[in-house]
Each structure stands twice: as C-alpha cells, then as structure tokens.
Amino acid sequence: MSGKGKHQNDRHLLFWPISLFEDIPGLISGFGTRYLTKKKLESMSALLALKLVFIDQIHSDKFQFIDSHGGQLLAGDALITRAAGLLLCVRTADCLPVLIVEPKTQVIAAVHCGWRGTAQQLLLKVVNFMINDLRCAGEDLLFAFGPRICGHCYEVGQEVRKAFANQSTKFIGFHSHRQGERKWNFDLLEANLAQLREAGVNREQTEVIDQCTYHHSDWWSYRKNGLQAGRLFNFIGWRTEKA
Ligand SMILES: [Zn+2]
C-alpha cells in the first residue's frame, strides 16, 4: 500500500498519506477521504490481513489500550496498541483525527478530538499514558493531524469556551468572532497542538494535513452536510510481518 493511496480503479483519492510516517516499516496509516467507504476500508484491511478495530466514540477523555481484538466494541475516543495485525480506526466529520506512532516501542494510537475531548485534554492524557505506562520516549513520538473543520469555519458558543476554563492550556484556539462576545471561532488544531507543547513535544514531531472538512469537498463535514454526512475513516496499524 505504498504510493499516493490512489485506488487503481478509482480516480478519487481514497486516503491522504502521511509523509512523516512514510519510512516506518510495516506501518499502515492514512486519513480516509469521503471516497473511502466502510466497505472499501473493510476490503482494504482484509487484503492486508489486518483486523479492523473501531471504538464507540462518546466525546470523552476515555481511551482504550488493547493488545488483541476480542470483537467487542469498547467505548472511548482513542485506541492504543502495540500489537501487530490490528487496524485502529476513529471516525470523524469535522472533528480532528490524530494518529500517533512511536517506532521504537511500536506503540500506535488513533485519537478522536472533538471540542469535548479537547476540553478534557484527551490527547495530552493519551500521550502521558504512552510515556508513563508504555515507556514511549516523548521525543520519539510522531504525530499526524488530519483534516478537520478549520478555525475560520468553526463557530462555537460560550458553553464551549466555558468548558476550557480550568484547562492548563486555557483558551488557546479561541478567537473573537465578528458577531461579538457570545460567539467564538475555535481552532481544534491549535488547541490540541498546545496540549502537545504541554507534554514537551516539538513541532518537528508533527505533521499537519492542511485540509478543512468544511471548505474542501473531498471530506465529510457534519456542519456542511448535516445528516447526509458520512464519516471519514482515519486509520493506523502494523502489518503482521514487520519486515
Ligand atoms: Zn474552513
């Protein structure tokens, strides 16, 4: 599955590849476009002999560490593993997907960062767990930030801002809105990058896919497409033979 992620019989890009992860042997990863349907994702993972693992996303700060996939659907907003043969997947439509790899300990994670998870510092909690419990070296962690609704397109109300009041990273990502004080433009990427800085992660350890789900038509946007919006599949996994 090298190359640009283009399906042979499809003129659309199925997923956006991550340059930062490109040279890591055995790693499969990408941010699915709207053309990567669940069916296509399933056949892709079957082809690679990977077991697809989803999580019941609940907009929380809960993450699940798994060493195998027993088949039951766990609840939370991030999946972490060091086992080969699993394809971790989080679904988004405007929220920010983050894929993480630490090549030495072979720990990988897929994180779903909506405003609620961001307010509860989910990403920071995942990183701290990887470092403290799974012995990942902070400086060896690599991060890919996928397509999300950008700060210009994402308008939020006072209740969202309030949820960030007690956070150590405070109101990073909030920008005043043209309509005044009760509305804000919120940048999920900025807020989550601030959490990484809190964990001591450098900008060089991160790759940002500069695509807005609202602006660009290759993605699903809940805000734009409403109930018609599908979900984007963001995936990461180790192939069984890590040659
Ligand atoms: Zn935008």
PDB file of C-alpha atoms and ligand atoms in Angstrom:
ATOM      1  CA  MET A   1       0.000   0.000   0.000  1.00  0.00           C
ATOM      2  CA  SER A   2       2.645   2.467  -0.923  1.00  0.00           C
ATOM      3  CA  GLY A   3       2.295   5.406  -3.228  1.00  0.00           C
ATOM      4  CA  LYS A   4      -0.293   8.080  -3.011  1.00  0.00           C
ATOM      5  CA  GLY A   5      -3.130   5.945  -1.790  1.00  0.00           C
ATOM      6  CA  LYS A   6      -4.950   6.021  -5.086  1.00  0.00           C
ATOM      7  CA  HIS A   7      -7.149   3.084  -5.792  1.00  0.00           C
ATOM      8  CA  GLN A   8      -6.343   1.541  -9.150  1.00  0.00           C
ATOM      9  CA  ASN A   9      -9.894   1.691 -10.451  1.00  0.00           C
ATOM     10  CA  ASP A  10     -10.842   4.913  -8.789  1.00  0.00           C
ATOM     11  CA  ARG A  11      -9.961   8.404  -9.896  1.00  0.00           C
ATOM     12  CA  HIS A  12     -10.562   9.739  -6.392  1.00  0.00           C
ATOM     13  CA  LEU A  13      -8.030   9.767  -3.643  1.00  0.00           C
ATOM     14  CA  LEU A  14      -9.156   7.202  -1.075  1.00  0.00           C
ATOM     15  CA  PHE A  15      -6.963   8.393   1.718  1.00  0.00           C
ATOM     16  CA  TRP A  16      -4.412  11.058   2.448  1.00  0.00           C
ATOM     17  CA  PRO A  17      -0.987   9.538   3.179  1.00  0.00           C
ATOM     18  CA  ILE A  18       1.293  10.780   5.946  1.00  0.00           C
ATOM     19  CA  SER A  19       4.819  11.732   4.834  1.00  0.00           C
ATOM     20  CA  LEU A  20       6.183  11.702   8.370  1.00  0.00           C
ATOM     21  CA  PHE A  21       5.272   8.002   8.735  1.00  0.00           C
ATOM     22  CA  GLU A  22       6.326   7.005   5.226  1.00  0.00           C
ATOM     23  CA  ASP A  23       9.623   5.316   6.072  1.00  0.00           C
ATOM     24  CA  ILE A  24       8.408   3.336   9.057  1.00  0.00           C
ATOM     25  CA  PRO A  25       8.469  -0.336   8.012  1.00  0.00           C
ATOM     26  CA  GLY A  26       5.211  -2.224   8.360  1.00  0.00           C
ATOM     27  CA  LEU A  27       3.125   0.783   9.320  1.00  0.00           C
ATOM     28  CA  ILE A  28      -0.188   1.312   7.535  1.00  0.00           C
ATOM     29  CA  SER A  29      -1.834   4.674   8.041  1.00  0.00           C
ATOM     30  CA  GLY A  30      -3.914   7.365   6.423  1.00  0.00           C
ATOM     31  CA  PHE A  31      -6.784   9.790   6.641  1.00  0.00           C
ATOM     32  CA  GLY A  32      -9.690   8.477   4.597  1.00  0.00           C
ATOM     33  CA  THR A  33     -11.460  10.867   2.233  1.00  0.00           C
ATOM     34  CA  ARG A  34     -15.204  10.694   1.651  1.00  0.00           C
ATOM     35  CA  TYR A  35     -14.496   8.170  -1.092  1.00  0.00           C
ATOM     36  CA  LEU A  36     -13.140   5.634   1.377  1.00  0.00           C
ATOM     37  CA  THR A  37     -16.393   3.937   2.271  1.00  0.00           C
ATOM     38  CA  LYS A  38     -16.620   1.464   5.113  1.00  0.00           C
ATOM     39  CA  LYS A  39     -16.875  -1.317   2.559  1.00  0.00           C
ATOM     40  CA  LYS A  40     -13.676  -0.209   0.855  1.00  0.00           C
ATOM     41  CA  LEU A  41     -11.918   0.112   4.186  1.00  0.00           C
ATOM     42  CA  GLU A  42     -13.029  -3.398   5.120  1.00  0.00           C
ATOM     43  CA  SER A  43     -11.744  -4.915   1.925  1.00  0.00           C
ATOM     44  CA  MET A  44      -8.509  -2.970   2.216  1.00  0.00           C
ATOM     45  CA  SER A  45      -7.861  -4.252   5.728  1.00  0.00           C
ATOM     46  CA  ALA A  46      -8.812  -7.796   4.730  1.00  0.00           C
ATOM     47  CA  LEU A  47      -6.354  -7.591   1.866  1.00  0.00           C
ATOM     48  CA  LEU A  48      -3.619  -6.612   4.310  1.00  0.00           C
ATOM     49  CA  ALA A  49      -4.694  -9.301   6.816  1.00  0.00           C
ATOM     50  CA  LEU A  50      -5.493  -6.628   9.376  1.00  0.00           C
ATOM     51  CA  LYS A  51      -8.356  -6.750  11.831  1.00  0.00           C
ATOM     52  CA  LEU A  52     -10.318  -3.529  11.768  1.00  0.00           C
ATOM     53  CA  VAL A  53     -10.967  -2.098  15.245  1.00  0.00           C
ATOM     54  CA  PHE A  54     -13.460   0.688  15.846  1.00  0.00           C
ATOM     55  CA  ILE A  55     -14.359   2.371  19.101  1.00  0.00           C
ATOM     56  CA  ASP A  56     -17.753   3.550  20.293  1.00  0.00           C
ATOM     57  CA  GLN A  57     -16.986   7.282  20.275  1.00  0.00           C
ATOM     58  CA  ILE A  58     -18.581   9.166  23.142  1.00  0.00           C
ATOM     59  CA  HIS A  59     -16.826  12.587  23.129  1.00  0.00           C
ATOM     60  CA  SER A  60     -14.911  11.832  26.294  1.00  0.00           C
ATOM     61  CA  ASP A  61     -11.377  11.732  27.690  1.00  0.00           C
ATOM     62  CA  LYS A  62     -11.506   7.957  27.818  1.00  0.00           C
ATOM     63  CA  PHE A  63      -9.012   5.864  25.853  1.00  0.00           C
ATOM     64  CA  GLN A  64      -8.648   2.129  25.415  1.00  0.00           C
ATOM     65  CA  PHE A  65      -5.390   0.220  25.334  1.00  0.00           C
ATOM     66  CA  ILE A  66      -5.763  -3.119  23.603  1.00  0.00           C
ATOM     67  CA  ASP A  67      -3.341  -5.959  22.985  1.00  0.00           C
ATOM     68  CA  SER A  68      -5.717  -8.001  20.894  1.00  0.00           C
ATOM     69  CA  HIS A  69      -9.178  -7.568  19.490  1.00  0.00           C
ATOM     70  CA  GLY A  70     -11.784  -9.735  21.103  1.00  0.00           C
ATOM     71  CA  GLY A  71     -14.520  -8.363  18.904  1.00  0.00           C
ATOM     72  CA  GLN A  72     -16.483  -6.371  21.469  1.00  0.00           C
ATOM     73  CA  LEU A  73     -16.936  -2.669  20.846  1.00  0.00           C
ATOM     74  CA  LEU A  74     -15.239  -0.640  23.574  1.00  0.00           C
ATOM     75  CA  ALA A  75     -16.277   2.908  24.407  1.00  0.00           C
ATOM     76  CA  GLY A  76     -13.985   5.921  24.367  1.00  0.00           C
ATOM     77  CA  ASP A  77     -12.290   8.293  21.959  1.00  0.00           C
ATOM     78  CA  ALA A  78      -8.836   6.839  21.452  1.00  0.00           C
ATOM     79  CA  LEU A  79      -7.425   3.409  20.695  1.00  0.00           C
ATOM     80  CA  ILE A  80      -3.865   2.473  21.610  1.00  0.00           C
ATOM     81  CA  THR A  81      -1.971  -0.723  20.841  1.00  0.00           C
ATOM     82  CA  ARG A  82       1.473  -2.197  20.256  1.00  0.00           C
ATOM     83  CA  ALA A  83       0.085  -5.363  18.722  1.00  0.00           C
ATOM     84  CA  ALA A  84       0.536  -6.111  15.038  1.00  0.00           C
ATOM     85  CA  GLY A  85      -2.392  -7.143  12.880  1.00  0.00           C
ATOM     86  CA  LEU A  86      -4.884  -4.542  14.084  1.00  0.00           C
ATOM     87  CA  LEU A  87      -6.061  -1.533  12.117  1.00  0.00           C
ATOM     88  CA  LEU A  88      -7.163   1.081  14.653  1.00  0.00           C
ATOM     89  CA  CYS A  89      -9.804   3.411  13.313  1.00  0.00           C
ATOM     90  CA  VAL A  90     -11.508   6.587  14.528  1.00  0.00           C
ATOM     91  CA  ARG A  91     -14.336   8.221  12.571  1.00  0.00           C
ATOM     92  CA  THR A  92     -14.732  11.938  12.082  1.00  0.00           C
ATOM     93  CA  ALA A  93     -16.765  14.556  10.235  1.00  0.00           C
ATOM     94  CA  ASP A  94     -15.299  17.941  11.294  1.00  0.00           C
ATOM     95  CA  CYS A  95     -13.600  16.713  14.480  1.00  0.00           C
ATOM     96  CA  LEU A  96      -9.820  16.411  14.482  1.00  0.00           C
ATOM     97  CA  PRO A  97      -8.300  12.953  13.999  1.00  0.00           C
ATOM     98  CA  VAL A  98      -4.791  12.411  15.356  1.00  0.00           C
ATOM     99  CA  LEU A  99      -2.623   9.397  14.549  1.00  0.00           C
ATOM    100  CA  ILE A 100       0.426   8.652  16.700  1.00  0.00           C
ATOM    101  CA  VAL A 101       3.360   6.282  16.378  1.00  0.00           C
ATOM    102  CA  GLU A 102       6.421   5.596  18.483  1.00  0.00           C
ATOM    103  CA  PRO A 103       8.532   3.431  16.192  1.00  0.00           C
ATOM    104  CA  LYS A 104      10.890   2.025  18.866  1.00  0.00           C
ATOM    105  CA  THR A 105       8.317   0.641  21.305  1.00  0.00           C
ATOM    106  CA  GLN A 106       5.922   0.184  18.382  1.00  0.00           C
ATOM    107  CA  VAL A 107       3.075   1.832  20.200  1.00  0.00           C
ATOM    108  CA  ILE A 108       0.442   3.381  17.941  1.00  0.00           C
ATOM    109  CA  ALA A 109      -2.722   5.332  18.648  1.00  0.00           C
ATOM    110  CA  ALA A 110      -5.739   6.783  16.873  1.00  0.00           C
ATOM    111  CA  VAL A 111      -7.419   9.687  18.639  1.00  0.00           C
ATOM    112  CA  HIS A 112     -10.721  11.470  18.011  1.00  0.00           C
ATOM    113  CA  CYS A 113     -10.532  15.080  19.193  1.00  0.00           C
ATOM    114  CA  GLY A 114     -13.801  16.949  19.206  1.00  0.00           C
ATOM    115  CA  TRP A 115     -14.261  20.014  21.383  1.00  0.00           C
ATOM    116  CA  ARG A 116     -15.385  17.956  24.363  1.00  0.00           C
ATOM    117  CA  GLY A 117     -12.412  15.601  24.220  1.00  0.00           C
ATOM    118  CA  THR A 118     -10.106  18.566  23.652  1.00  0.00           C
ATOM    119  CA  ALA A 119     -11.578  20.388  26.659  1.00  0.00           C
ATOM    120  CA  GLN A 120     -10.831  17.289  28.740  1.00  0.00           C
ATOM    121  CA  GLN A 121      -7.286  17.097  27.335  1.00  0.00           C
ATOM    122  CA  LEU A 122      -7.736  13.678  25.796  1.00  0.00           C
ATOM    123  CA  LEU A 123      -4.665  13.998  23.574  1.00  0.00           C
ATOM    124  CA  LEU A 124      -2.457  15.001  26.496  1.00  0.00           C
ATOM    125  CA  LYS A 125      -3.796  12.058  28.523  1.00  0.00           C
ATOM    126  CA  VAL A 126      -3.068   9.624  25.693  1.00  0.00           C
ATOM    127  CA  VAL A 127       0.473  10.965  25.330  1.00  0.00           C
ATOM    128  CA  ASN A 128       1.090  10.780  29.075  1.00  0.00           C
ATOM    129  CA  PHE A 129      -0.162   7.190  29.137  1.00  0.00           C
ATOM    130  CA  MET A 130       2.139   6.266  26.241  1.00  0.00           C
ATOM    131  CA  ILE A 131       5.108   7.815  28.029  1.00  0.00           C
ATOM    132  CA  ASN A 132       4.405   6.770  31.624  1.00  0.00           C
ATOM    133  CA  ASP A 133       2.740   3.385  31.201  1.00  0.00           C
ATOM    134  CA  LEU A 134       4.034   2.117  27.869  1.00  0.00           C
ATOM    135  CA  ARG A 135       7.545   3.555  28.183  1.00  0.00           C
ATOM    136  CA  CYS A 136       7.491   5.507  24.954  1.00  0.00           C
ATOM    137  CA  ALA A 137      10.158   8.179  24.709  1.00  0.00           C
ATOM    138  CA  GLY A 138       8.498  11.571  24.386  1.00  0.00           C
ATOM    139  CA  GLU A 139      11.000  12.711  21.757  1.00  0.00           C
ATOM    140  CA  ASP A 140      10.370   9.611  19.603  1.00  0.00           C
ATOM    141  CA  LEU A 141       6.635  10.162  19.315  1.00  0.00           C
ATOM    142  CA  LEU A 142       5.391  11.183  15.873  1.00  0.00           C
ATOM    143  CA  PHE A 143       2.018  12.798  15.291  1.00  0.00           C
ATOM    144  CA  ALA A 144      -0.174  13.310  12.258  1.00  0.00           C
ATOM    145  CA  PHE A 145      -3.085  15.730  12.452  1.00  0.00           C
ATOM    146  CA  GLY A 146      -5.765  15.007   9.892  1.00  0.00           C
ATOM    147  CA  PRO A 147      -8.410  17.076   8.112  1.00  0.00           C
ATOM    148  CA  ARG A 148     -10.775  18.927  10.425  1.00  0.00           C
ATOM    149  CA  ILE A 149     -13.022  21.951  10.369  1.00  0.00           C
ATOM    150  CA  CYS A 150     -10.711  24.968  10.432  1.00  0.00           C
ATOM    151  CA  GLY A 151     -10.810  27.855  12.859  1.00  0.00           C
ATOM    152  CA  HIS A 152     -12.459  30.164  10.327  1.00  0.00           C
ATOM    153  CA  CYS A 153     -15.333  27.785   9.677  1.00  0.00           C
ATOM    154  CA  TYR A 154     -15.891  26.517  13.190  1.00  0.00           C
ATOM    155  CA  GLU A 155     -18.113  28.808  15.227  1.00  0.00           C
ATOM    156  CA  VAL A 156     -18.868  27.895  18.793  1.00  0.00           C
ATOM    157  CA  GLY A 157     -20.857  29.409  21.616  1.00  0.00           C
ATOM    158  CA  GLN A 158     -19.997  30.443  25.124  1.00  0.00           C
ATOM    159  CA  GLU A 159     -20.638  26.934  26.511  1.00  0.00           C
ATOM    160  CA  VAL A 160     -17.707  25.571  24.530  1.00  0.00           C
ATOM    161  CA  ARG A 161     -15.369  28.253  25.765  1.00  0.00           C
ATOM    162  CA  LYS A 162     -16.523  27.704  29.330  1.00  0.00           C
ATOM    163  CA  ALA A 163     -15.544  24.044  29.118  1.00  0.00           C
ATOM    164  CA  PHE A 164     -11.925  25.167  28.705  1.00  0.00           C
ATOM    165  CA  ALA A 165     -11.851  27.469  31.711  1.00  0.00           C
ATOM    166  CA  ASN A 166     -10.000  25.094  34.024  1.00  0.00           C
ATOM    167  CA  GLN A 167      -7.541  23.771  31.483  1.00  0.00           C
ATOM    168  CA  SER A 168      -3.843  24.379  31.870  1.00  0.00           C
ATOM    169  CA  THR A 169      -3.668  25.388  28.202  1.00  0.00           C
ATOM    170  CA  LYS A 170      -6.564  27.767  28.875  1.00  0.00           C
ATOM    171  CA  PHE A 171      -8.283  29.378  25.895  1.00  0.00           C
ATOM    172  CA  ILE A 172      -5.712  28.662  23.230  1.00  0.00           C
ATOM    173  CA  GLY A 173      -7.529  28.223  19.926  1.00  0.00           C
ATOM    174  CA  PHE A 174     -10.376  30.632  20.671  1.00  0.00           C
ATOM    175  CA  HIS A 175     -10.598  33.714  18.502  1.00  0.00           C
ATOM    176  CA  SER A 176     -13.073  36.517  18.750  1.00  0.00           C
ATOM    177  CA  HIS A 177     -15.954  36.285  16.354  1.00  0.00           C
ATOM    178  CA  ARG A 178     -17.202  39.124  14.152  1.00  0.00           C
ATOM    179  CA  GLN A 179     -20.626  38.895  15.768  1.00  0.00           C
ATOM    180  CA  GLY A 180     -19.323  39.819  19.169  1.00  0.00           C
ATOM    181  CA  GLU A 181     -18.740  38.286  22.509  1.00  0.00           C
ATOM    182  CA  ARG A 182     -21.143  35.400  22.618  1.00  0.00           C
ATOM    183  CA  LYS A 183     -19.629  33.594  19.693  1.00  0.00           C
ATOM    184  CA  TRP A 184     -16.142  32.356  19.072  1.00  0.00           C
ATOM    185  CA  ASN A 185     -14.145  30.896  16.284  1.00  0.00           C
ATOM    186  CA  PHE A 186     -12.463  27.821  17.597  1.00  0.00           C
ATOM    187  CA  ASP A 187      -9.424  26.109  16.147  1.00  0.00           C
ATOM    188  CA  LEU A 188      -9.269  22.472  17.270  1.00  0.00           C
ATOM    189  CA  LEU A 189      -5.801  22.070  15.813  1.00  0.00           C
ATOM    190  CA  GLU A 190      -4.350  24.995  17.725  1.00  0.00           C
ATOM    191  CA  ALA A 191      -5.878  23.793  20.999  1.00  0.00           C
ATOM    192  CA  ASN A 192      -4.528  20.273  20.565  1.00  0.00           C
ATOM    193  CA  LEU A 193      -1.083  21.447  19.479  1.00  0.00           C
ATOM    194  CA  ALA A 194      -0.994  23.420  22.739  1.00  0.00           C
ATOM    195  CA  GLN A 195      -1.579  20.168  24.629  1.00  0.00           C
ATOM    196  CA  LEU A 196       1.369  18.583  22.875  1.00  0.00           C
ATOM    197  CA  ARG A 197       3.576  21.504  23.784  1.00  0.00           C
ATOM    198  CA  GLU A 198       2.455  20.921  27.370  1.00  0.00           C
ATOM    199  CA  ALA A 199       3.733  17.343  27.029  1.00  0.00           C
ATOM    200  CA  GLY A 200       7.062  18.620  25.696  1.00  0.00           C
ATOM    201  CA  VAL A 201       6.501  17.598  22.079  1.00  0.00           C
ATOM    202  CA  ASN A 202       8.266  19.655  19.399  1.00  0.00           C
ATOM    203  CA  ARG A 203       6.679  20.938  16.220  1.00  0.00           C
ATOM    204  CA  GLU A 204       9.157  18.812  14.164  1.00  0.00           C
ATOM    205  CA  GLN A 205       7.485  15.701  15.565  1.00  0.00           C
ATOM    206  CA  THR A 206       4.202  16.631  13.965  1.00  0.00           C
ATOM    207  CA  GLU A 207       2.683  16.719  10.512  1.00  0.00           C
ATOM    208  CA  VAL A 208      -0.446  18.711   9.829  1.00  0.00           C
ATOM    209  CA  ILE A 209      -2.668  17.895   6.870  1.00  0.00           C
ATOM    210  CA  ASP A 210      -3.873  21.329   5.921  1.00  0.00           C
ATOM    211  CA  GLN A 211      -7.386  20.469   4.815  1.00  0.00           C
ATOM    212  CA  CYS A 212     -10.618  21.883   6.158  1.00  0.00           C
ATOM    213  CA  THR A 213     -13.513  19.423   6.079  1.00  0.00           C
ATOM    214  CA  TYR A 214     -15.941  22.300   5.590  1.00  0.00           C
ATOM    215  CA  HIS A 215     -14.018  24.047   2.813  1.00  0.00           C
ATOM    216  CA  HIS A 216     -12.773  21.150   0.748  1.00  0.00           C
ATOM    217  CA  SER A 217     -15.185  18.809  -0.956  1.00  0.00           C
ATOM    218  CA  ASP A 218     -13.085  15.637  -0.547  1.00  0.00           C
ATOM    219  CA  TRP A 219     -14.161  15.313   3.068  1.00  0.00           C
ATOM    220  CA  TRP A 220     -17.353  14.870   5.033  1.00  0.00           C
ATOM    221  CA  SER A 221     -18.433  17.774   7.159  1.00  0.00           C
ATOM    222  CA  TYR A 222     -21.196  17.398   9.694  1.00  0.00           C
ATOM    223  CA  ARG A 223     -21.657  21.153   9.748  1.00  0.00           C
ATOM    224  CA  LYS A 224     -21.921  21.370   5.978  1.00  0.00           C
ATOM    225  CA  ASN A 225     -23.560  18.092   5.020  1.00  0.00           C
ATOM    226  CA  GLY A 226     -25.752  17.678   8.106  1.00  0.00           C
ATOM    227  CA  LEU A 227     -27.476  14.341   8.360  1.00  0.00           C
ATOM    228  CA  GLN A 228     -26.235  13.454   4.875  1.00  0.00           C
ATOM    229  CA  ALA A 229     -22.678  13.498   6.148  1.00  0.00           C
ATOM    230  CA  GLY A 230     -20.885  10.201   6.100  1.00  0.00           C
ATOM    231  CA  ARG A 231     -17.884   9.553   8.294  1.00  0.00           C
ATOM    232  CA  LEU A 232     -14.217   9.791   7.473  1.00  0.00           C
ATOM    233  CA  PHE A 233     -12.117   6.786   8.470  1.00  0.00           C
ATOM    234  CA  ASN A 234      -8.724   7.572   9.981  1.00  0.00           C
ATOM    235  CA  PHE A 235      -6.577   4.502  10.434  1.00  0.00           C
ATOM    236  CA  ILE A 236      -3.254   3.200  11.681  1.00  0.00           C
ATOM    237  CA  GLY A 237      -1.903  -0.320  12.146  1.00  0.00           C
ATOM    238  CA  TRP A 238       1.103  -2.605  11.987  1.00  0.00           C
ATOM    239  CA  ARG A 239       1.264  -5.345   9.411  1.00  0.00           C
ATOM    240  CA  THR A 240       1.994  -8.755  10.898  1.00  0.00           C
ATOM    241  CA  GLU A 241       5.352  -9.154   9.164  1.00  0.00           C
ATOM    242  CA  LYS A 242       7.294  -6.094  10.181  1.00  0.00           C
ATOM    243  CA  ALA A 243       9.928  -6.632   7.546  1.00  0.00           C
TER     244      ALA A 243
HETATM  245 ZN    ZN B   1     -12.512  26.016   6.850  1.00  0.00          ZN
END
